[in-house]
Each structure stands twice: as C-alpha cells, then as structure tokens.
Short mmCIF file of N, CA and C in Angstrom, two decimals:
data_model
loop_
_atom_site.label_atom_id
_atom_site.label_comp_id
_atom_site.label_asym_id
_atom_site.label_seq_id
_atom_site.Cartn_x
_atom_site.Cartn_y
_atom_site.Cartn_z
N PRO A 214 143.22 121.56 20.92
CA PRO A 214 142.98 122.79 21.15
C PRO A 214 144.17 123.58 21.80
N GLU A 215 144.42 124.95 21.60
CA GLU A 215 145.38 125.76 22.10
C GLU A 215 144.74 126.92 22.80
N ILE A 216 145.44 127.67 23.61
CA ILE A 216 145.01 128.83 24.13
C ILE A 216 145.37 130.04 23.20
N VAL A 217 144.37 130.61 22.53
CA VAL A 217 144.57 131.86 21.66
C VAL A 217 143.83 133.04 22.33
N ASN A 218 144.63 134.01 22.53
CA ASN A 218 144.07 135.33 23.28
C ASN A 218 143.38 134.97 24.49
N GLY A 219 143.96 134.01 25.21
CA GLY A 219 143.27 133.66 26.62
C GLY A 219 142.06 132.79 26.38
N VAL A 220 141.68 132.31 25.23
CA VAL A 220 140.58 131.32 25.10
C VAL A 220 141.02 130.00 24.51
N LEU A 221 140.55 128.87 25.04
CA LEU A 221 140.79 127.67 24.55
C LEU A 221 140.10 127.49 23.16
N THR A 222 141.04 127.28 22.14
CA THR A 222 140.41 127.35 20.73
C THR A 222 140.82 125.91 19.94
N PRO A 223 139.88 125.29 19.25
CA PRO A 223 140.32 124.25 18.42
C PRO A 223 141.18 124.76 17.29
N ILE A 224 142.19 124.00 16.97
CA ILE A 224 143.14 124.29 15.90
C ILE A 224 143.14 123.20 14.81
N VAL A 225 143.36 123.68 13.59
CA VAL A 225 143.38 122.89 12.48
C VAL A 225 144.79 122.89 11.84
N VAL A 226 145.43 121.75 11.59
CA VAL A 226 146.70 121.67 10.87
C VAL A 226 146.40 121.53 9.42
N GLU A 227 146.80 122.41 8.64
CA GLU A 227 146.36 122.29 7.13
C GLU A 227 147.68 122.61 6.32
N ALA A 228 147.54 122.15 5.03
CA ALA A 228 148.57 122.41 4.12
C ALA A 228 147.89 123.47 3.07
N LYS A 229 148.52 124.70 3.06
CA LYS A 229 148.16 125.71 2.09
C LYS A 229 149.40 125.87 1.16
N THR A 230 149.20 126.64 0.10
CA THR A 230 150.26 126.88 -0.86
C THR A 230 151.57 127.37 -0.09
N THR A 231 151.43 127.94 0.96
CA THR A 231 152.67 128.43 1.58
C THR A 231 153.13 127.40 2.58
N GLY A 232 152.56 126.12 2.61
CA GLY A 232 153.17 125.11 3.42
C GLY A 232 152.24 124.70 4.55
N VAL A 233 152.65 123.84 5.41
CA VAL A 233 151.83 123.21 6.51
C VAL A 233 151.76 124.13 7.60
N GLN A 234 150.59 124.63 8.07
CA GLN A 234 150.39 125.60 9.22
C GLN A 234 149.35 125.31 10.04
N LYS A 235 149.22 126.04 11.26
CA LYS A 235 148.05 125.74 12.06
C LYS A 235 147.15 126.98 11.93
N THR A 236 146.00 126.80 11.94
CA THR A 236 144.94 127.81 11.80
C THR A 236 143.75 127.58 12.80
N ASP A 237 143.29 128.64 13.48
CA ASP A 237 142.13 128.47 14.51
C ASP A 237 140.82 128.02 13.59
N ILE A 238 140.09 127.26 14.20
CA ILE A 238 138.92 126.56 13.65
C ILE A 238 137.99 127.56 12.91
N VAL A 239 137.79 128.74 13.56
CA VAL A 239 136.89 129.75 13.03
C VAL A 239 137.36 130.34 11.66
N THR A 240 138.62 130.56 11.62
CA THR A 240 139.28 131.23 10.40
C THR A 240 139.33 129.99 9.48
N PHE A 241 139.59 128.93 9.78
CA PHE A 241 139.60 127.82 8.81
C PHE A 241 138.19 127.61 8.13
N LEU A 242 137.17 127.56 8.96
CA LEU A 242 135.88 127.35 8.51
C LEU A 242 135.32 128.43 7.58
N LYS A 243 135.75 129.78 7.98
CA LYS A 243 135.12 130.92 7.23
C LYS A 243 135.73 131.06 5.85
N ASP A 244 137.00 130.54 5.64
CA ASP A 244 137.70 130.59 4.50
C ASP A 244 137.31 129.46 3.54
N ARG A 245 136.33 128.67 3.81
CA ARG A 245 135.95 127.57 3.03
C ARG A 245 134.59 127.75 2.39
N ASP A 246 134.49 127.32 1.14
CA ASP A 246 133.24 127.33 0.47
C ASP A 246 132.32 126.31 1.04
N TYR A 247 132.83 125.15 1.24
CA TYR A 247 132.13 124.03 2.07
C TYR A 247 133.05 123.32 2.81
N PHE A 248 132.59 122.48 3.60
CA PHE A 248 133.45 121.53 4.57
C PHE A 248 132.58 120.45 5.13
N VAL A 249 133.42 119.39 5.49
CA VAL A 249 132.82 118.24 6.27
C VAL A 249 133.83 117.88 7.32
N VAL A 250 133.42 117.77 8.56
CA VAL A 250 134.33 117.25 9.58
C VAL A 250 133.99 115.84 9.83
N ILE A 251 134.84 114.81 9.63
CA ILE A 251 134.61 113.45 9.87
C ILE A 251 135.44 112.91 10.98
N ARG A 252 134.96 111.95 11.71
CA ARG A 252 135.74 111.24 12.78
C ARG A 252 135.66 109.68 12.35
N PRO A 253 136.89 109.09 12.11
CA PRO A 253 136.92 107.60 11.76
C PRO A 253 136.58 106.92 12.99
N THR A 254 135.57 106.03 12.87
CA THR A 254 135.15 105.20 13.95
C THR A 254 135.99 103.85 14.13
N PHE A 255 136.74 103.62 13.07
CA PHE A 255 137.54 102.44 13.07
C PHE A 255 138.80 102.62 13.82
N MET A 256 139.11 103.88 14.36
CA MET A 256 140.32 104.21 15.06
C MET A 256 140.12 104.32 16.59
N THR A 257 140.97 103.94 17.44
CA THR A 257 140.86 104.19 18.91
C THR A 257 141.18 105.62 19.17
N LYS A 258 140.69 106.02 20.31
CA LYS A 258 141.09 107.44 20.76
C LYS A 258 142.48 107.60 20.83
N GLU A 259 143.31 106.71 21.21
CA GLU A 259 144.83 106.72 21.21
C GLU A 259 145.35 106.90 19.74
N GLN A 260 144.80 106.16 18.82
CA GLN A 260 145.22 106.31 17.52
C GLN A 260 144.95 107.59 16.85
N ARG A 261 143.68 108.22 17.20
CA ARG A 261 143.31 109.62 16.78
C ARG A 261 144.28 110.67 17.37
N LEU A 262 144.73 110.46 18.72
CA LEU A 262 145.63 111.30 19.36
C LEU A 262 146.89 111.24 18.61
N THR A 263 147.39 110.14 18.36
CA THR A 263 148.70 109.86 17.73
C THR A 263 148.66 110.70 16.36
N ALA A 264 147.57 110.50 15.67
CA ALA A 264 147.50 111.24 14.43
C ALA A 264 147.52 112.78 14.56
N ALA A 265 146.87 113.18 15.53
CA ALA A 265 146.77 114.64 15.81
C ALA A 265 148.08 115.15 16.11
N ARG A 266 148.86 114.36 17.04
CA ARG A 266 150.27 114.65 17.43
C ARG A 266 151.16 114.88 16.20
N LEU A 267 151.03 113.96 15.29
CA LEU A 267 151.93 113.81 14.25
C LEU A 267 151.68 115.05 13.22
N SER A 268 150.46 115.60 13.24
CA SER A 268 150.17 116.76 12.27
C SER A 268 151.04 117.88 12.95
N TYR A 269 151.23 118.05 14.16
CA TYR A 269 151.96 119.10 14.72
C TYR A 269 153.41 119.05 14.31
N THR A 270 153.95 117.80 13.98
CA THR A 270 155.28 117.78 13.57
C THR A 270 155.49 118.11 12.24
N MET A 271 154.51 118.24 11.42
CA MET A 271 154.45 118.63 10.09
C MET A 271 154.52 120.16 9.79
N LEU A 272 154.26 120.81 10.83
CA LEU A 272 154.26 122.41 10.83
C LEU A 272 155.48 122.76 10.13
N GLY A 273 155.42 123.62 9.23
CA GLY A 273 156.62 124.29 8.63
C GLY A 273 156.99 123.44 7.19
N ALA A 274 156.41 122.18 7.07
CA ALA A 274 156.81 121.50 5.79
C ALA A 274 156.20 122.22 4.68
N GLY A 275 156.83 122.01 3.44
CA GLY A 275 156.29 122.69 2.29
C GLY A 275 155.04 122.06 1.61
N TYR A 276 154.41 122.84 0.67
CA TYR A 276 153.31 122.28 0.08
C TYR A 276 153.68 121.33 -1.14
N ASP A 277 153.03 120.22 -1.42
CA ASP A 277 153.32 119.19 -2.31
C ASP A 277 152.65 119.54 -3.60
N TRP A 278 153.32 120.36 -4.45
CA TRP A 278 152.61 120.79 -5.68
C TRP A 278 152.50 119.65 -6.68
N PHE A 279 153.08 118.40 -6.63
CA PHE A 279 153.09 117.33 -7.46
C PHE A 279 152.21 116.29 -6.99
N PHE A 280 151.69 116.37 -5.86
CA PHE A 280 150.70 115.42 -5.18
C PHE A 280 151.42 113.98 -5.27
N GLU A 281 152.79 113.94 -4.97
CA GLU A 281 153.46 112.74 -4.87
C GLU A 281 153.37 112.16 -3.31
N ARG A 282 153.07 111.04 -3.13
CA ARG A 282 153.09 110.39 -1.76
C ARG A 282 154.23 109.78 -1.50
N ASP A 283 154.95 110.25 -0.45
CA ASP A 283 156.18 109.43 -0.10
C ASP A 283 155.75 108.32 0.61
N GLU A 284 156.74 107.29 0.64
CA GLU A 284 156.53 106.08 1.32
C GLU A 284 156.43 106.34 2.82
N PHE A 285 155.31 105.81 3.52
CA PHE A 285 155.18 106.02 4.93
C PHE A 285 155.27 104.69 5.47
N PRO A 286 155.48 104.47 6.74
CA PRO A 286 156.03 105.66 7.74
C PRO A 286 157.48 105.86 7.69
N ARG A 287 158.04 106.86 7.13
CA ARG A 287 159.35 107.36 7.20
C ARG A 287 159.40 108.68 7.65
N TRP A 288 159.48 108.91 8.97
CA TRP A 288 159.15 110.20 9.64
C TRP A 288 160.52 110.75 10.22
N ASP A 289 161.65 110.34 9.69
CA ASP A 289 162.88 110.74 10.21
C ASP A 289 163.05 112.22 10.13
N ASN A 290 162.60 112.94 8.98
CA ASN A 290 162.69 114.31 8.86
C ASN A 290 161.42 114.82 8.20
N VAL A 291 160.38 114.95 8.89
CA VAL A 291 159.02 115.23 8.41
C VAL A 291 159.19 116.70 7.63
N LYS A 292 159.84 117.59 8.12
CA LYS A 292 159.80 118.94 7.59
C LYS A 292 160.36 118.99 6.28
N ALA A 293 161.20 117.96 5.88
CA ALA A 293 161.94 117.83 4.59
C ALA A 293 160.80 117.40 3.52
N LYS A 294 159.82 116.82 4.07
CA LYS A 294 158.64 116.37 3.25
C LYS A 294 157.71 117.47 2.82
N ARG A 295 156.88 117.24 1.84
CA ARG A 295 155.84 118.15 1.38
C ARG A 295 154.47 117.47 1.34
N PHE A 296 153.50 118.27 1.76
CA PHE A 296 152.12 117.60 1.73
C PHE A 296 151.16 118.60 1.04
N TYR A 297 150.14 117.95 0.39
CA TYR A 297 149.00 118.68 -0.10
C TYR A 297 147.88 118.53 0.97
N CYS A 298 146.80 119.30 0.79
CA CYS A 298 145.76 119.46 1.85
C CYS A 298 145.26 118.12 2.47
N SER A 299 144.68 117.30 1.48
CA SER A 299 144.09 115.99 2.24
C SER A 299 145.15 115.07 2.48
N GLU A 300 146.34 115.24 1.88
CA GLU A 300 147.47 114.31 2.24
C GLU A 300 147.94 114.29 3.66
N VAL A 301 147.82 115.52 4.32
CA VAL A 301 148.08 115.69 5.75
C VAL A 301 147.10 114.74 6.55
N VAL A 302 145.83 114.69 6.26
CA VAL A 302 144.92 113.76 6.91
C VAL A 302 145.32 112.24 6.68
N TRP A 303 145.53 112.09 5.40
CA TRP A 303 145.85 110.60 5.11
C TRP A 303 147.09 110.30 5.74
N ALA A 304 148.16 111.12 5.67
CA ALA A 304 149.40 110.58 6.23
C ALA A 304 149.39 110.41 7.75
N CYS A 305 148.62 111.37 8.47
CA CYS A 305 148.53 111.18 9.89
C CYS A 305 147.75 110.02 10.25
N TYR A 306 146.75 109.66 9.63
CA TYR A 306 145.88 108.49 9.88
C TYR A 306 146.73 107.26 9.71
N ASP A 307 147.36 107.27 8.41
CA ASP A 307 148.03 106.14 8.02
C ASP A 307 149.21 105.80 9.05
N TYR A 308 149.89 106.78 9.47
CA TYR A 308 151.08 106.59 10.44
C TYR A 308 150.41 105.99 11.72
N ALA A 309 149.35 106.63 12.21
CA ALA A 309 148.74 105.99 13.55
C ALA A 309 148.26 104.67 13.48
N LEU A 310 147.90 104.22 12.18
CA LEU A 310 147.46 102.84 12.01
C LEU A 310 148.53 101.94 11.53
N SER A 311 149.64 102.38 11.31
CA SER A 311 150.70 101.66 10.70
C SER A 311 151.22 100.36 11.40
N SER A 312 150.94 100.33 12.69
CA SER A 312 151.30 99.05 13.47
C SER A 312 150.23 98.03 13.37
N MET A 313 149.15 98.45 12.73
CA MET A 313 148.13 97.34 12.61
C MET A 313 148.22 96.65 11.24
N ASN A 314 149.04 97.07 10.35
CA ASN A 314 149.04 96.67 8.90
C ASN A 314 147.70 96.74 8.40
N PHE A 315 147.15 97.98 8.49
CA PHE A 315 145.78 98.29 8.15
C PHE A 315 145.86 98.96 6.80
N CYS A 316 144.97 98.63 5.91
CA CYS A 316 144.74 99.29 4.55
C CYS A 316 143.87 100.39 4.69
N LEU A 317 144.47 101.59 4.98
CA LEU A 317 143.89 102.83 5.11
C LEU A 317 143.13 103.29 3.79
N ALA A 318 143.77 102.90 2.66
CA ALA A 318 143.23 103.22 1.38
C ALA A 318 141.84 102.78 1.21
N THR A 319 141.49 101.62 1.73
CA THR A 319 140.14 101.21 1.54
C THR A 319 139.19 102.08 2.35
N PHE A 320 139.39 102.85 3.28
CA PHE A 320 138.47 103.59 4.02
C PHE A 320 138.58 105.13 3.72
N MET A 321 139.71 105.55 3.05
CA MET A 321 139.92 107.04 2.83
C MET A 321 139.48 107.35 1.36
N GLY A 322 139.32 106.44 0.48
CA GLY A 322 138.79 106.73 -0.84
C GLY A 322 140.14 107.03 -1.65
N VAL A 323 141.12 106.33 -1.44
CA VAL A 323 142.39 106.57 -2.19
C VAL A 323 142.25 106.05 -3.62
N LYS A 324 142.70 106.85 -4.61
CA LYS A 324 142.54 106.44 -6.01
C LYS A 324 143.77 106.84 -6.65
N LYS A 325 144.10 106.26 -7.76
CA LYS A 325 145.27 106.75 -8.65
C LYS A 325 144.67 107.80 -9.60
N THR A 326 145.42 108.95 -9.63
CA THR A 326 145.30 110.03 -10.46
C THR A 326 146.51 110.21 -11.33
N LEU A 327 146.47 110.02 -12.65
CA LEU A 327 147.56 110.00 -13.49
C LEU A 327 148.67 109.10 -13.03
N GLY A 328 148.28 107.91 -12.52
CA GLY A 328 149.23 106.87 -12.14
C GLY A 328 149.78 107.15 -10.75
N VAL A 329 149.39 108.16 -9.81
CA VAL A 329 149.93 108.48 -8.60
C VAL A 329 148.76 108.25 -7.52
N LEU A 330 148.97 107.55 -6.46
CA LEU A 330 147.94 107.50 -5.42
C LEU A 330 147.66 108.72 -4.78
N THR A 331 146.55 109.22 -4.77
CA THR A 331 145.98 110.46 -4.14
C THR A 331 144.78 110.33 -3.44
N VAL A 332 144.55 111.19 -2.50
CA VAL A 332 143.31 111.28 -1.71
C VAL A 332 142.87 112.77 -1.74
N THR A 333 141.66 113.07 -2.26
CA THR A 333 141.18 114.42 -2.42
C THR A 333 140.14 114.59 -1.37
N PRO A 334 139.92 115.92 -1.03
CA PRO A 334 138.82 116.23 -0.07
C PRO A 334 137.40 115.52 -0.40
N GLN A 335 137.12 115.48 -1.78
CA GLN A 335 135.92 114.92 -2.19
C GLN A 335 135.96 113.35 -1.90
N ASN A 336 137.13 112.79 -1.97
CA ASN A 336 137.23 111.38 -1.66
C ASN A 336 136.82 111.10 -0.23
N LEU A 337 137.39 111.96 0.67
CA LEU A 337 137.06 111.86 2.04
C LEU A 337 135.58 112.08 2.37
N ALA A 338 134.94 113.00 1.67
CA ALA A 338 133.51 113.16 1.92
C ALA A 338 132.84 112.08 1.37
N ASP A 339 133.24 111.51 0.18
CA ASP A 339 132.59 110.29 -0.37
C ASP A 339 132.68 109.07 0.58
N ALA A 340 133.94 108.89 1.26
CA ALA A 340 134.10 107.74 2.08
C ALA A 340 133.11 107.98 3.21
N ALA A 341 133.07 109.07 3.82
CA ALA A 341 132.05 109.29 4.97
C ALA A 341 130.67 109.07 4.47
N ASN A 342 130.25 109.40 3.29
CA ASN A 342 128.98 109.23 2.66
C ASN A 342 128.55 107.72 2.48
N TYR A 343 129.62 106.96 1.79
CA TYR A 343 129.19 105.58 1.39
C TYR A 343 129.74 104.57 2.45
N MET A 344 130.42 105.04 3.41
CA MET A 344 130.93 104.08 4.39
C MET A 344 130.68 104.68 5.76
N SER A 345 129.38 105.06 6.02
CA SER A 345 128.92 105.81 7.19
C SER A 345 129.07 104.94 8.40
N SER A 346 129.21 103.64 8.22
CA SER A 346 129.54 102.83 9.45
C SER A 346 130.95 103.12 9.93
N ARG A 347 131.78 103.61 9.09
CA ARG A 347 133.27 103.75 9.44
C ARG A 347 133.60 105.12 9.83
N PHE A 348 132.65 106.11 9.59
CA PHE A 348 132.96 107.50 9.84
C PHE A 348 131.71 108.20 10.64
N ASP A 349 131.93 109.04 11.58
CA ASP A 349 130.91 109.92 12.19
C ASP A 349 131.06 111.29 11.55
N VAL A 350 130.01 111.88 10.99
CA VAL A 350 130.14 113.19 10.58
C VAL A 350 129.87 114.09 11.74
N VAL A 351 130.83 114.92 12.03
CA VAL A 351 130.85 115.90 13.19
C VAL A 351 129.98 117.09 12.71
N MET A 352 130.35 117.52 11.55
CA MET A 352 129.64 118.79 11.06
C MET A 352 129.80 118.85 9.60
N ALA A 353 128.98 119.53 8.97
CA ALA A 353 129.06 119.76 7.46
C ALA A 353 128.45 120.98 7.05
N SER A 354 128.92 121.69 6.01
CA SER A 354 128.39 122.89 5.60
C SER A 354 127.04 122.61 4.90
N ASP A 355 126.17 123.58 4.66
CA ASP A 355 124.87 123.40 4.05
C ASP A 355 125.04 123.22 2.58
N ARG A 356 126.23 123.77 2.02
CA ARG A 356 126.41 123.77 0.59
C ARG A 356 127.07 122.52 0.07
N LEU A 357 127.46 121.68 0.95
CA LEU A 357 128.28 120.45 0.65
C LEU A 357 127.34 119.39 0.03
N HIS A 358 127.69 118.84 -1.07
CA HIS A 358 126.87 117.86 -1.77
C HIS A 358 127.20 116.43 -1.01
N TYR A 359 126.48 116.28 0.15
CA TYR A 359 126.86 115.23 0.84
C TYR A 359 125.33 114.81 1.51
N ARG A 360 125.13 113.48 1.59
CA ARG A 360 124.02 112.91 2.15
C ARG A 360 124.17 112.45 3.50
N SER A 361 123.52 113.11 4.44
CA SER A 361 123.71 112.68 5.94
C SER A 361 122.98 111.36 6.09
N LYS A 362 123.34 110.72 7.25
CA LYS A 362 122.71 109.39 7.48
C LYS A 362 121.19 109.54 7.60
#
C-alpha cells in the first residue's frame, strides 16, 4: 500500500501497453471486465514480500509485445526488460522462489504457446481453480468463469 491523497491505498503493479506502471486498486478493478485475486499458499510471507518488492523495480519497463520470457533470475537491469501483464506476476514469484529450485511452472499453469513458454491470466485463474490447495482466492468478480471452493 501507498499513501494516495492522504489515504493508505492498495497498489497494483501492472503491465499495460504503455509499460509497467502502478495503479491504485480501485482504478485497476473498475477497468476490468472480470478479475480474480489469488494468494499462493505455497509461499512464505517473506517470499510474497520479496515478489512485491521486485514488482516495484519493474516500474518503467516496457511492454512485451512478443510474449518472450527472458531467462530468470537475471535482474541486473530490470528496466531494460519487457513484460506482458501476467508475466509480471510470474516473474516476481519465480524470482522470489528461485533460491528453492522450485518449479513454479507447475503451479502457475505455464504452457507453451507457439513454442514459447507463457502464462495467461486464464492460466492463473485455472491454477487457482484446479489447485485450490495451493492458492487462496482473496476475491473474484461475479462475471469470472471460476468455481470457488
């Protein structure tokens, strides 16, 4: 959270076509047709904080129009990298778990699309749906095609 106009406000770091930026949670949610907020239960609080901190280092990075995943963790110059929307989540969690030699792809629904490893917002929703023991659903929109526990 950050203080916005004197009020403590939750912030979302997101990749839009203009690049990686931060948006207050209300603006983020009202600009969506549907959403799901999930919390991975297989990560410690410290790992989740590491992921959140990393997202702030991505601010100003460009948008990844080709959906190409860089090899992680190579964070020497994050702003030179480009990210698509769900790749921000994937990259942050992947980095936070890198010391554990953990296969994040198993839990995030990573798939090959035209020969490139990708994770889409639907993959994340599916992971929460089918691996409910690994994710807590914090909130979801009514229009989302998602089965709650």
